[in-house]
Short mmCIF file of C-alpha atoms in Angstrom, two decimals:
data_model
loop_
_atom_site.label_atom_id
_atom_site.label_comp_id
_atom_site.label_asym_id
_atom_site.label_seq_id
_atom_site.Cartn_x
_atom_site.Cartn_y
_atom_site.Cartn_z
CA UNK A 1 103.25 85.60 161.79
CA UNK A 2 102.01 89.20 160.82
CA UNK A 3 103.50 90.87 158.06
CA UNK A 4 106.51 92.96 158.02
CA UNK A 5 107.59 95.96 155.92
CA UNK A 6 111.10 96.51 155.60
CA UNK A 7 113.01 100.38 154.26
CA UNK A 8 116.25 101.23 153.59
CA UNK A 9 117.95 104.24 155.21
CA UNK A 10 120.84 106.06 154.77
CA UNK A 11 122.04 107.83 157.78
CA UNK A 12 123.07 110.81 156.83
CA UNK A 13 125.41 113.29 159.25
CA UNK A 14 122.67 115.57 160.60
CA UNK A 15 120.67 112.23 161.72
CA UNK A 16 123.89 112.18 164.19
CA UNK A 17 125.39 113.22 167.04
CA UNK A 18 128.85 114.89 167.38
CA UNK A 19 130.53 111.63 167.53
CA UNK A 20 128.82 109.98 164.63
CA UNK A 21 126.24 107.66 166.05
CA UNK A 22 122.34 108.26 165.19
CA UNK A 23 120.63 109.82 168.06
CA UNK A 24 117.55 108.45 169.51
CA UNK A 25 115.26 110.81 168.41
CA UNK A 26 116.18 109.93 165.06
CA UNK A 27 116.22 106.41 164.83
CA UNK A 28 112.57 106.61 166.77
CA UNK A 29 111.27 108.49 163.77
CA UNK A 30 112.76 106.39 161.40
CA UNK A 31 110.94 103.61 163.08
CA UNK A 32 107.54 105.25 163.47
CA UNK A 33 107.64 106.19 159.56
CA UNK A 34 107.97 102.70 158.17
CA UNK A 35 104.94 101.70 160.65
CA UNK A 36 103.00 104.66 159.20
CA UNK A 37 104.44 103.56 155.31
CA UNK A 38 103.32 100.07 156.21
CA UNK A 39 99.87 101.11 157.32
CA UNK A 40 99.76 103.47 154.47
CA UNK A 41 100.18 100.42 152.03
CA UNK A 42 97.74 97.95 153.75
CA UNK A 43 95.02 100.82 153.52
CA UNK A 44 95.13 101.91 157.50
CA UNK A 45 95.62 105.40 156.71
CA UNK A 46 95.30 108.25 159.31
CA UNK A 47 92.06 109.11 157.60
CA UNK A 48 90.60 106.14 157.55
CA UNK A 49 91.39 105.90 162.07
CA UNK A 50 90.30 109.46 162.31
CA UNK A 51 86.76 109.08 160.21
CA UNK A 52 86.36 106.12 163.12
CA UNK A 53 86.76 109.11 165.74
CA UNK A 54 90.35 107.25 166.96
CA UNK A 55 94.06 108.24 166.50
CA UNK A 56 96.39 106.73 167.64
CA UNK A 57 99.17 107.00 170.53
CA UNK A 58 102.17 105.47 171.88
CA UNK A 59 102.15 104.06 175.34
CA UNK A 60 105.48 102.91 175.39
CA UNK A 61 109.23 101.95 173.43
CA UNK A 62 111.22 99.22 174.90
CA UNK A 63 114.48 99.76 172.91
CA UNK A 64 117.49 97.21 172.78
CA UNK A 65 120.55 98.48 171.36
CA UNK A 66 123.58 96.45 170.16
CA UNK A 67 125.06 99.44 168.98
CA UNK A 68 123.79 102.55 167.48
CA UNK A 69 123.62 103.09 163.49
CA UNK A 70 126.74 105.14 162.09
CA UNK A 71 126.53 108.38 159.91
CA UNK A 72 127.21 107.20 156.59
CA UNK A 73 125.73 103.40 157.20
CA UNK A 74 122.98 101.90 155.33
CA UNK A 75 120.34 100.14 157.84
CA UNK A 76 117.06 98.13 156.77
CA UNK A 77 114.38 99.15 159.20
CA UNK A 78 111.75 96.01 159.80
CA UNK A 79 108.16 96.25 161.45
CA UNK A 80 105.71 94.36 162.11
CA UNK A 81 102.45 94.05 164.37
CA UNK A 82 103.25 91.02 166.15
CA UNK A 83 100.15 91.18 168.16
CA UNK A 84 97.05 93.13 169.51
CA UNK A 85 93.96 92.83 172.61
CA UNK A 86 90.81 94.72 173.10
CA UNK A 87 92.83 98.08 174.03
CA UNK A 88 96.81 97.58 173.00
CA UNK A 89 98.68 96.97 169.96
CA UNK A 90 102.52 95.18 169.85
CA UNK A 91 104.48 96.34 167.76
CA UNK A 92 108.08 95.16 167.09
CA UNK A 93 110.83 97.10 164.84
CA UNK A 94 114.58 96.02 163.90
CA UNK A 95 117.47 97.71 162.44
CA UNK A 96 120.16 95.99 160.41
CA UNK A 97 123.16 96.73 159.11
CA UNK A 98 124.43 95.87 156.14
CA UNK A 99 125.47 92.65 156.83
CA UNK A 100 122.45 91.52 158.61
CA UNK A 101 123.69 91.94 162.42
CA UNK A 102 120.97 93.23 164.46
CA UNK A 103 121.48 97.12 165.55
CA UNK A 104 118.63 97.91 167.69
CA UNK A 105 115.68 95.91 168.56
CA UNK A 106 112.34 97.74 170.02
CA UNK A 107 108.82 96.96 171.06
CA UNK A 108 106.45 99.33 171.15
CA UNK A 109 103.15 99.50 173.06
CA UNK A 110 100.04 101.90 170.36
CA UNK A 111 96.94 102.07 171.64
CA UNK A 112 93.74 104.12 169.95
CA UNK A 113 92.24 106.70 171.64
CA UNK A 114 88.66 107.96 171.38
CA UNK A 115 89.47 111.63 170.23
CA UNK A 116 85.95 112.65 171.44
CA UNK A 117 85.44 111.18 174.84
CA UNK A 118 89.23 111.83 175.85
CA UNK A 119 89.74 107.93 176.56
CA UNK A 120 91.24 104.57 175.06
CA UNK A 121 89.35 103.02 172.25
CA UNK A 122 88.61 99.57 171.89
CA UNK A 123 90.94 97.91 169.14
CA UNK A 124 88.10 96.92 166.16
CA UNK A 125 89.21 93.69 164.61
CA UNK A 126 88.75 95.34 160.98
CA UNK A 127 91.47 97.92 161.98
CA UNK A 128 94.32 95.07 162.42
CA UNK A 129 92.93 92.48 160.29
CA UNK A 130 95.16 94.22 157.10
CA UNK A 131 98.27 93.37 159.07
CA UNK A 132 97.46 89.93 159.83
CA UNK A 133 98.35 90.16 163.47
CA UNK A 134 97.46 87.65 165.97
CA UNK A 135 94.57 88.20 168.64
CA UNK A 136 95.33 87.35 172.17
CA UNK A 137 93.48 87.99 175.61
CA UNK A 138 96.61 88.57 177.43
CA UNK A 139 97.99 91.96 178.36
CA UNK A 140 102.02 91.60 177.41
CA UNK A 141 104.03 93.53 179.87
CA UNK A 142 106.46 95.98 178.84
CA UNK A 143 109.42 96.86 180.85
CA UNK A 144 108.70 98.21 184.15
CA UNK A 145 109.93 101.67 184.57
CA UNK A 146 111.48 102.58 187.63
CA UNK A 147 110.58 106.16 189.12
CA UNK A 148 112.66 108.99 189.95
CA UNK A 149 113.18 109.85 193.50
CA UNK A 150 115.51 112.48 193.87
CA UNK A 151 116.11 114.79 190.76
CA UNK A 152 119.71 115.06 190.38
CA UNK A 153 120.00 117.46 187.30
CA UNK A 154 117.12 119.29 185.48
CA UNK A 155 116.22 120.93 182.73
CA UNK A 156 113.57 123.36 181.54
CA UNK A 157 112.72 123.19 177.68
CA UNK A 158 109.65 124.68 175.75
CA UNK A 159 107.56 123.18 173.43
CA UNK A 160 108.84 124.51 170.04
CA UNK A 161 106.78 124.62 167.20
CA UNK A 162 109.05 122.23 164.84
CA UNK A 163 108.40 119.58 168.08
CA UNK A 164 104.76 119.41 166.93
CA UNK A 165 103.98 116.81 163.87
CA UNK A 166 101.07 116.35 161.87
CA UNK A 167 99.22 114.84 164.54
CA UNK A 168 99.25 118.27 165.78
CA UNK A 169 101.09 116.47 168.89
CA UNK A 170 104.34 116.98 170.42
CA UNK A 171 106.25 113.57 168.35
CA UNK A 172 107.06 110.90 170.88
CA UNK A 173 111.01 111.61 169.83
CA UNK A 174 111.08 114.68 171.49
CA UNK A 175 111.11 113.51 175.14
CA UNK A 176 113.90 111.28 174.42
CA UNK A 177 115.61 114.32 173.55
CA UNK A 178 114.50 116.21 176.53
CA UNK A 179 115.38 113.67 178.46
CA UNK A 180 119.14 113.15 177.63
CA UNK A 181 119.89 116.51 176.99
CA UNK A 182 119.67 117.56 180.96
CA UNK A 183 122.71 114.68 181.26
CA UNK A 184 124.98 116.94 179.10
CA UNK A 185 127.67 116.89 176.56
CA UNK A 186 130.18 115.75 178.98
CA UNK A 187 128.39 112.39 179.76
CA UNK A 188 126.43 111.95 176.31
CA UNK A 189 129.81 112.18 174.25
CA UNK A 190 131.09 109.75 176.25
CA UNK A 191 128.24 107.21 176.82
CA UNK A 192 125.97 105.13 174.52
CA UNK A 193 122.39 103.79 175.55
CA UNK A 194 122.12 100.00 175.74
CA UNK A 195 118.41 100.08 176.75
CA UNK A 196 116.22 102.53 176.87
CA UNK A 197 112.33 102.03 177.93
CA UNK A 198 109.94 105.35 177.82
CA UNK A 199 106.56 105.48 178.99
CA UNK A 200 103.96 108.35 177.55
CA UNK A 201 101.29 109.30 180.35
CA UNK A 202 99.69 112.72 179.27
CA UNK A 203 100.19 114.61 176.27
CA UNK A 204 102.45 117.80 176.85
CA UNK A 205 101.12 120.75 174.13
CA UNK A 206 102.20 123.06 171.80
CA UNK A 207 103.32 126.68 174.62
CA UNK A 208 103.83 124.34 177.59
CA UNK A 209 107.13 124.21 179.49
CA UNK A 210 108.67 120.90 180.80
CA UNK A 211 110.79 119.95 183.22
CA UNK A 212 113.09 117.53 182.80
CA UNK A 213 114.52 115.65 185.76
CA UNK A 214 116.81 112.73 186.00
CA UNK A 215 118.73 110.76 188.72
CA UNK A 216 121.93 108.23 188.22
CA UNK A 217 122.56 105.24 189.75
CA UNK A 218 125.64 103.95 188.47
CA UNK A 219 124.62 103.05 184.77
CA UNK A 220 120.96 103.65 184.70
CA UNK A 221 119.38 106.78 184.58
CA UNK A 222 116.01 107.58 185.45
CA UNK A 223 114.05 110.21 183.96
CA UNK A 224 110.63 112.01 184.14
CA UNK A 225 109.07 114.96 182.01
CA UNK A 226 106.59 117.04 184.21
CA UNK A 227 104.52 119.94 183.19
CA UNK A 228 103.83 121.47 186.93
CA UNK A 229 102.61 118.36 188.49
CA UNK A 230 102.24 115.95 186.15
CA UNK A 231 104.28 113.45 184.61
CA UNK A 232 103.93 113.01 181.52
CA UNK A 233 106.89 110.41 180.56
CA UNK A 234 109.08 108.60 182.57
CA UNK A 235 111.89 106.73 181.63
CA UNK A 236 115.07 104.27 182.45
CA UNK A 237 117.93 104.41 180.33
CA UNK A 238 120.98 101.88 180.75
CA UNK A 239 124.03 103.54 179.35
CA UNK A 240 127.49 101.45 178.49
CA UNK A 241 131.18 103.79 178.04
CA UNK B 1 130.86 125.43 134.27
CA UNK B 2 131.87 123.21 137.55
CA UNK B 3 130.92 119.56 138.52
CA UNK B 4 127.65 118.83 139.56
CA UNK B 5 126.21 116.40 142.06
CA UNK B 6 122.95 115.49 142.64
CA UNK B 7 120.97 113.40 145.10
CA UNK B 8 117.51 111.91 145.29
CA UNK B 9 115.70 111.96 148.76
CA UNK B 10 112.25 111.18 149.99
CA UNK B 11 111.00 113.96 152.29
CA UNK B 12 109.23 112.02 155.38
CA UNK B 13 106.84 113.41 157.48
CA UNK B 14 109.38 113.78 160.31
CA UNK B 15 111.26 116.11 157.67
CA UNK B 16 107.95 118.28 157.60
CA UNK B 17 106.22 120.61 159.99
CA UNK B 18 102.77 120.54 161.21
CA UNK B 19 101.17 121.60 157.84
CA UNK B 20 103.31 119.09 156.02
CA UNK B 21 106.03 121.21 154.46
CA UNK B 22 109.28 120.52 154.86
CA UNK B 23 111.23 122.85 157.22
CA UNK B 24 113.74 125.15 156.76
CA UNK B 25 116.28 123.52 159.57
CA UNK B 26 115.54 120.21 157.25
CA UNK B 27 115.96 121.47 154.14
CA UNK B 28 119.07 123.12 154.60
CA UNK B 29 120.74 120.13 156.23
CA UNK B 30 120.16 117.78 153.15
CA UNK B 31 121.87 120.74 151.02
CA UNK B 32 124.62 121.11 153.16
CA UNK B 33 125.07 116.91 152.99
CA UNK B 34 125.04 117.20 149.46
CA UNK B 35 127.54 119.71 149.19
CA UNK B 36 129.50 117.23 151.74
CA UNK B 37 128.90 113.93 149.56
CA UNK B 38 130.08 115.79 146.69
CA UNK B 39 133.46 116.99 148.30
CA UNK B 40 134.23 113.31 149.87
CA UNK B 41 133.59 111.95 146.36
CA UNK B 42 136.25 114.38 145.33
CA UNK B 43 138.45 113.64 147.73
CA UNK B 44 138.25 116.91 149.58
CA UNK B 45 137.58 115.46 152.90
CA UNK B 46 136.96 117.40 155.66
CA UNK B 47 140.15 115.48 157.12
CA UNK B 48 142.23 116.51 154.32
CA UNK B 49 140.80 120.48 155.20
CA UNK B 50 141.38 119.89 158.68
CA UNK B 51 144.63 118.25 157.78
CA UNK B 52 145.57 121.59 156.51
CA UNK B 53 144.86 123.72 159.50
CA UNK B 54 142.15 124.89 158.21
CA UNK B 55 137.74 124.28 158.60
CA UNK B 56 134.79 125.17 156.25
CA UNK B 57 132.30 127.96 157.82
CA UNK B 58 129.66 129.53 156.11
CA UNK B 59 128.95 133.26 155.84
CA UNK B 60 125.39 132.96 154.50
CA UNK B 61 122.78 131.77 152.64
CA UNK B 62 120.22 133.16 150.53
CA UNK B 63 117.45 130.78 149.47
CA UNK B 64 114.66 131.47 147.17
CA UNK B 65 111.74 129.42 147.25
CA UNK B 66 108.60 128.70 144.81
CA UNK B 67 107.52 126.14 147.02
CA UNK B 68 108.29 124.11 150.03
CA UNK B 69 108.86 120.26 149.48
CA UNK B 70 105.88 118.27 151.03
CA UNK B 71 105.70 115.12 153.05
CA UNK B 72 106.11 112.14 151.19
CA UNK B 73 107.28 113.97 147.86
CA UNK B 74 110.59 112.81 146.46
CA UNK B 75 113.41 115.76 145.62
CA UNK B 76 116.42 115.91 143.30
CA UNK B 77 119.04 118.04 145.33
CA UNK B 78 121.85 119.25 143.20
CA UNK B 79 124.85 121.50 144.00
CA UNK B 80 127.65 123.36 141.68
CA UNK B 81 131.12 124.85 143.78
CA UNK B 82 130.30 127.60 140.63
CA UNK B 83 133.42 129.82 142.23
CA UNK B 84 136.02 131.47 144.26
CA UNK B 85 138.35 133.90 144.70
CA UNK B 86 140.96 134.70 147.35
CA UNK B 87 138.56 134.69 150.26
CA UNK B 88 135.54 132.76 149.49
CA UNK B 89 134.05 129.68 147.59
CA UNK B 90 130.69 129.92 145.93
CA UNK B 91 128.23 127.67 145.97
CA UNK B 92 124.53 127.03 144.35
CA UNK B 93 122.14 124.51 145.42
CA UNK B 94 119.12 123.55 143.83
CA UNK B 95 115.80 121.07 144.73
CA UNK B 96 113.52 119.83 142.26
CA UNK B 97 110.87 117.98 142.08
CA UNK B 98 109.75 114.47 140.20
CA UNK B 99 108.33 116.67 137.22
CA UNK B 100 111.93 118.90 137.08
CA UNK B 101 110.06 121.96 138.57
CA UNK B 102 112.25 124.45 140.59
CA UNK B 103 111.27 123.76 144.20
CA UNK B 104 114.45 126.00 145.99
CA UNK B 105 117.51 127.70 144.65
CA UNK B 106 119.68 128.70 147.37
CA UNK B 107 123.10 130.45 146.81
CA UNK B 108 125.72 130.02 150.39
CA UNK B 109 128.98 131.45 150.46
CA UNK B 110 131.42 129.41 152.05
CA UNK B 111 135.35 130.53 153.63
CA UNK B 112 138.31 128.87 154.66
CA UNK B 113 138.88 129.00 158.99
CA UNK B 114 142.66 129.04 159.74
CA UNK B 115 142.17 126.92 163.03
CA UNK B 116 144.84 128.24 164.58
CA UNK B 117 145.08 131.82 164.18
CA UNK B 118 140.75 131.50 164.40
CA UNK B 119 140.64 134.11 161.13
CA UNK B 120 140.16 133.84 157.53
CA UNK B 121 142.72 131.53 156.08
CA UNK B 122 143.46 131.98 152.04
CA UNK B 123 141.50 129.36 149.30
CA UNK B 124 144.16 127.33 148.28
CA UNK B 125 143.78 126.64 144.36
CA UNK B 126 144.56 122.97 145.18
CA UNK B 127 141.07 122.60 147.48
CA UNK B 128 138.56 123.83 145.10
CA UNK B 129 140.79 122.58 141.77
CA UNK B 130 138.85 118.82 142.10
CA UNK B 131 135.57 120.89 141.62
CA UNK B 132 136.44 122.88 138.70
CA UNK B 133 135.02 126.28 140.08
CA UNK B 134 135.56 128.64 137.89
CA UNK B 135 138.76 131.30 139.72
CA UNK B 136 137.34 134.73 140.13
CA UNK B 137 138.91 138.46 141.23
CA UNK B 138 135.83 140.22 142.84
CA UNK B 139 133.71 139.24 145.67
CA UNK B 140 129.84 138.21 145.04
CA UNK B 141 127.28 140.29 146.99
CA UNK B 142 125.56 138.30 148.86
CA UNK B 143 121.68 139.45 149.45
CA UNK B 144 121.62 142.71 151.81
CA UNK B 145 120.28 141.97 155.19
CA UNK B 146 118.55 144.84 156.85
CA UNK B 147 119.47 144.86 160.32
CA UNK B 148 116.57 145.14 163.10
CA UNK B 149 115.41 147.95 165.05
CA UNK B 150 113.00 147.81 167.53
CA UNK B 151 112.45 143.63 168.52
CA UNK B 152 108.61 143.16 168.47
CA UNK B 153 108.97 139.32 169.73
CA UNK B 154 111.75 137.51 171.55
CA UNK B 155 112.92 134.16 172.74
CA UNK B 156 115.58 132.20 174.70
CA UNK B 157 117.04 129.63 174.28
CA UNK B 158 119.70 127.43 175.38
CA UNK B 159 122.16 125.20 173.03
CA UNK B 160 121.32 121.80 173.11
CA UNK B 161 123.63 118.23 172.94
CA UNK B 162 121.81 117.88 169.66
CA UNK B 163 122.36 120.93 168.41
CA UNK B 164 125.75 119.78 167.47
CA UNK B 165 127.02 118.42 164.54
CA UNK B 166 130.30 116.52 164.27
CA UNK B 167 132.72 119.58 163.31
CA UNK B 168 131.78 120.71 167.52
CA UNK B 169 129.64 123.67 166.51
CA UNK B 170 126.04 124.60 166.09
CA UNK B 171 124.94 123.54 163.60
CA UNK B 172 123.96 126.65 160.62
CA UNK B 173 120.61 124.89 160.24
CA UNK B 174 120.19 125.09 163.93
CA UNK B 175 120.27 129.26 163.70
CA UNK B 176 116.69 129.19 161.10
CA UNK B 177 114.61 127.12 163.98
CA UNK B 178 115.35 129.83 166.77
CA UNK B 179 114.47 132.50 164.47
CA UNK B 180 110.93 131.07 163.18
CA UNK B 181 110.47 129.44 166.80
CA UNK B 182 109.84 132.79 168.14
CA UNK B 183 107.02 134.09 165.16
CA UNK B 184 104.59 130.93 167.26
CA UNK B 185 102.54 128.45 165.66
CA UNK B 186 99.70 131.06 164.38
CA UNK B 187 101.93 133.06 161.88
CA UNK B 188 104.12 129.90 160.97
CA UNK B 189 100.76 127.70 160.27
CA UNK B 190 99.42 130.63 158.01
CA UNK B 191 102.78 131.38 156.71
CA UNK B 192 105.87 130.16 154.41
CA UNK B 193 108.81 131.48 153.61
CA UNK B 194 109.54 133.07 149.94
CA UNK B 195 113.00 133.93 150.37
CA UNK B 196 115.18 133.86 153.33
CA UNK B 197 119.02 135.50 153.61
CA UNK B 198 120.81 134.51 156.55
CA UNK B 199 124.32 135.59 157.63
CA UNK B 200 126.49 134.30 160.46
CA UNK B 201 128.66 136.35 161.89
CA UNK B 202 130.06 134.61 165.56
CA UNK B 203 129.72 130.70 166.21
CA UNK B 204 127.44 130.17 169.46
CA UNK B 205 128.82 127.56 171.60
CA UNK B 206 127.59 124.55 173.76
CA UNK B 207 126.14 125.52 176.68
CA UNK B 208 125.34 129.44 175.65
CA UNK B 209 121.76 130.47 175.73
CA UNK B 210 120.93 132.69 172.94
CA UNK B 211 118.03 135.78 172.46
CA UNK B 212 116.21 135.26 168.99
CA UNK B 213 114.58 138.59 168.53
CA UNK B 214 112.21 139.13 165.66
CA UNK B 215 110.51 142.41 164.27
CA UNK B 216 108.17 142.14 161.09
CA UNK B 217 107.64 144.76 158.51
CA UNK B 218 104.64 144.02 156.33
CA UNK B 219 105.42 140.25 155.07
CA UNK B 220 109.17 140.71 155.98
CA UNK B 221 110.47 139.49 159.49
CA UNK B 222 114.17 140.75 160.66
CA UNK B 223 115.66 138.37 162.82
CA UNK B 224 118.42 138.48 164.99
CA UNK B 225 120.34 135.87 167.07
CA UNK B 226 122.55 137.37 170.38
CA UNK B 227 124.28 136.16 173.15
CA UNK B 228 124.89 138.85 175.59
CA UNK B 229 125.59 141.99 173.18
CA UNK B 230 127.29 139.81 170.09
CA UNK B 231 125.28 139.36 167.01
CA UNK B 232 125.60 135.82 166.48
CA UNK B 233 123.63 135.76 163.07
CA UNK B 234 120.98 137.46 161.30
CA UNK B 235 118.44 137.17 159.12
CA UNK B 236 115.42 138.58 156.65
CA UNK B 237 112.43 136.23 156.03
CA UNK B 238 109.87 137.01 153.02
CA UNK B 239 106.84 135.52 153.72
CA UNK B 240 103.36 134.34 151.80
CA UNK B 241 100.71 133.42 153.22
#
């Protein structure tokens, strides 16, 4: 077993939507900060990856959702690195409630990335060994992500300057914003996620414009975020009334 | 003097923008839920207000700032409901940090929304009596904003799902990240704000885009916020470098 870090959180309002549950982007960021608190305390800092000539990125969240934190609710966010290769690290997060039920479960997929040569890093035993997480040779597989065929609804957003964090990157919890906006306040008012899965392919940067594009089929959508050609996330989102 | 209420809160790097201050959007929205805690605790819930016929708005908000809150710092946010008078309730905010420096003082005026009629409804003695603001004949001046002339820079853009909040409108934080949005990540990574007035005039709706037009005048930037020939809000930034 790895170690976990566990914070409390209260959600506030304006962590919410209009009906009171904590959006996605939120709760993603909530995550992400007690992974980089957790880091922070075992001595991984940001500094210490970049002096290697690595930073790191998110391939992919697998999210499982009981239900979605309420404004006004206190939640205890766990991590922990379950588990790591020679070019991917697991990482799993909970939220509880109160009274211990599980809210939302995710696994996410981090890899390093050699900020010179453009490329993945190898994962350096000395950079995990603080979190205690096991070493395997297998590659674990993350959801698969169905694609898109035939955009039903799309969007066009622009990279704003408040969607670019410290990393100097767009944060991962802006697509997932992106995404579900295109589906609109009709649908999103009405429907909650149950699972949601995102994939990262290609960075989108500060001036760009995205396209957002998504396609229902009964209660799954399926999303993609393309700058011209590319895309640069996809994802599948199962949604319950 | 009136009751005060104060909160602690840890600013997180998601709070923050690229340099690592916090934002203006942020900032405002943990006033605002302070200023919300403190009337719940009071029993002045927004259900009571609404139970009334009647819905908070704010007119504006002048903030004066020694210095942005940083990532990872942790902030004492205190508000006072100082006064009111026939037409409007005034209220003071302030953030401080660990060492009981002045971070922000920021001064909002707030008014009463008959929900039926859609005009000014009368501040009953009754709503503001639980916060002991002091009763007043003559209307506070609020900072004057100078309007803009001649827009040097301009955006669009459309209201988002997320954009929000729980009483169905935008919400006021929403207004300060389509003004800076438009000033691009050069001036706004070289630049923070030293005082910033900002007065709404017509609530934008779901689904509206809006023009954010900006003109600067030495270290003072004029904003505006339209949709089709209605001034939606305005607003003068003072900025350091």
């Amino acid at each position: 077993m790895a170690k976990k870090h566990t914070e409390l959180f209260q959600i506030a309002r304006y962590d919410c939507d209009v009906v009171g549950n904590q959006t996605l982007p939120s709760m993603v960021r909530m995550m992400i900060k007690v992974s980089g608190d957790q880091s922070r305390a075992l001595g991984v800092t940001d500094d210490k990856i970049h002096s290697l000539g690595l930073g790191w990125i998110i391939t992919q969240h697998d999210m499982y959702i009981n239900r979605l934190p309420k404004a006004g609710e206190e939640v205890q966010i766990t991590t922990e690195a379950v588990s790591y290769n020679k070019y991917f690290c697991y990482r799993h997060f909970w939220i509880h409630d109160v009274s211990g039920d599980e809210c939302v479960h995710m696994k996410s997929t981090f890899a390093l990335m050699d900020m010179k040569e453009r490329k993945m890093g190898h994962v350096a035993d000395e950079v995990v060994a603080p979190f205690e997480s096991e070493k395997i040779k297998r590659i674990i597989r993350s959801e698969k992500i169905a694609s898109l065929e035939t955009p039903e609804l799309e969007g066009e957003y622009k990279v704003r300057y408040l969607d670019i964090d410290d990393n100097q990157h767009v944060n991962n919890s802006v697509y997932l914003g992106w995404m579900m906006d295109v589906l609109g306040y009709d649908y999103l008012s009405t429907h909650e996620p149950e699972q949601v899965s995102i994939k990262f392919n290609k960075e989108v940067r500060y001036g760009e414009s995205i396209h957002s594009l998504v396609e229902r089929d009964n209660r799954v959508s399926r999303h993609q975020i393309k700058v011209n050609e590319d895309i640069c996330a996809e994802a599948n989102i199962t949604w319950r009334e």
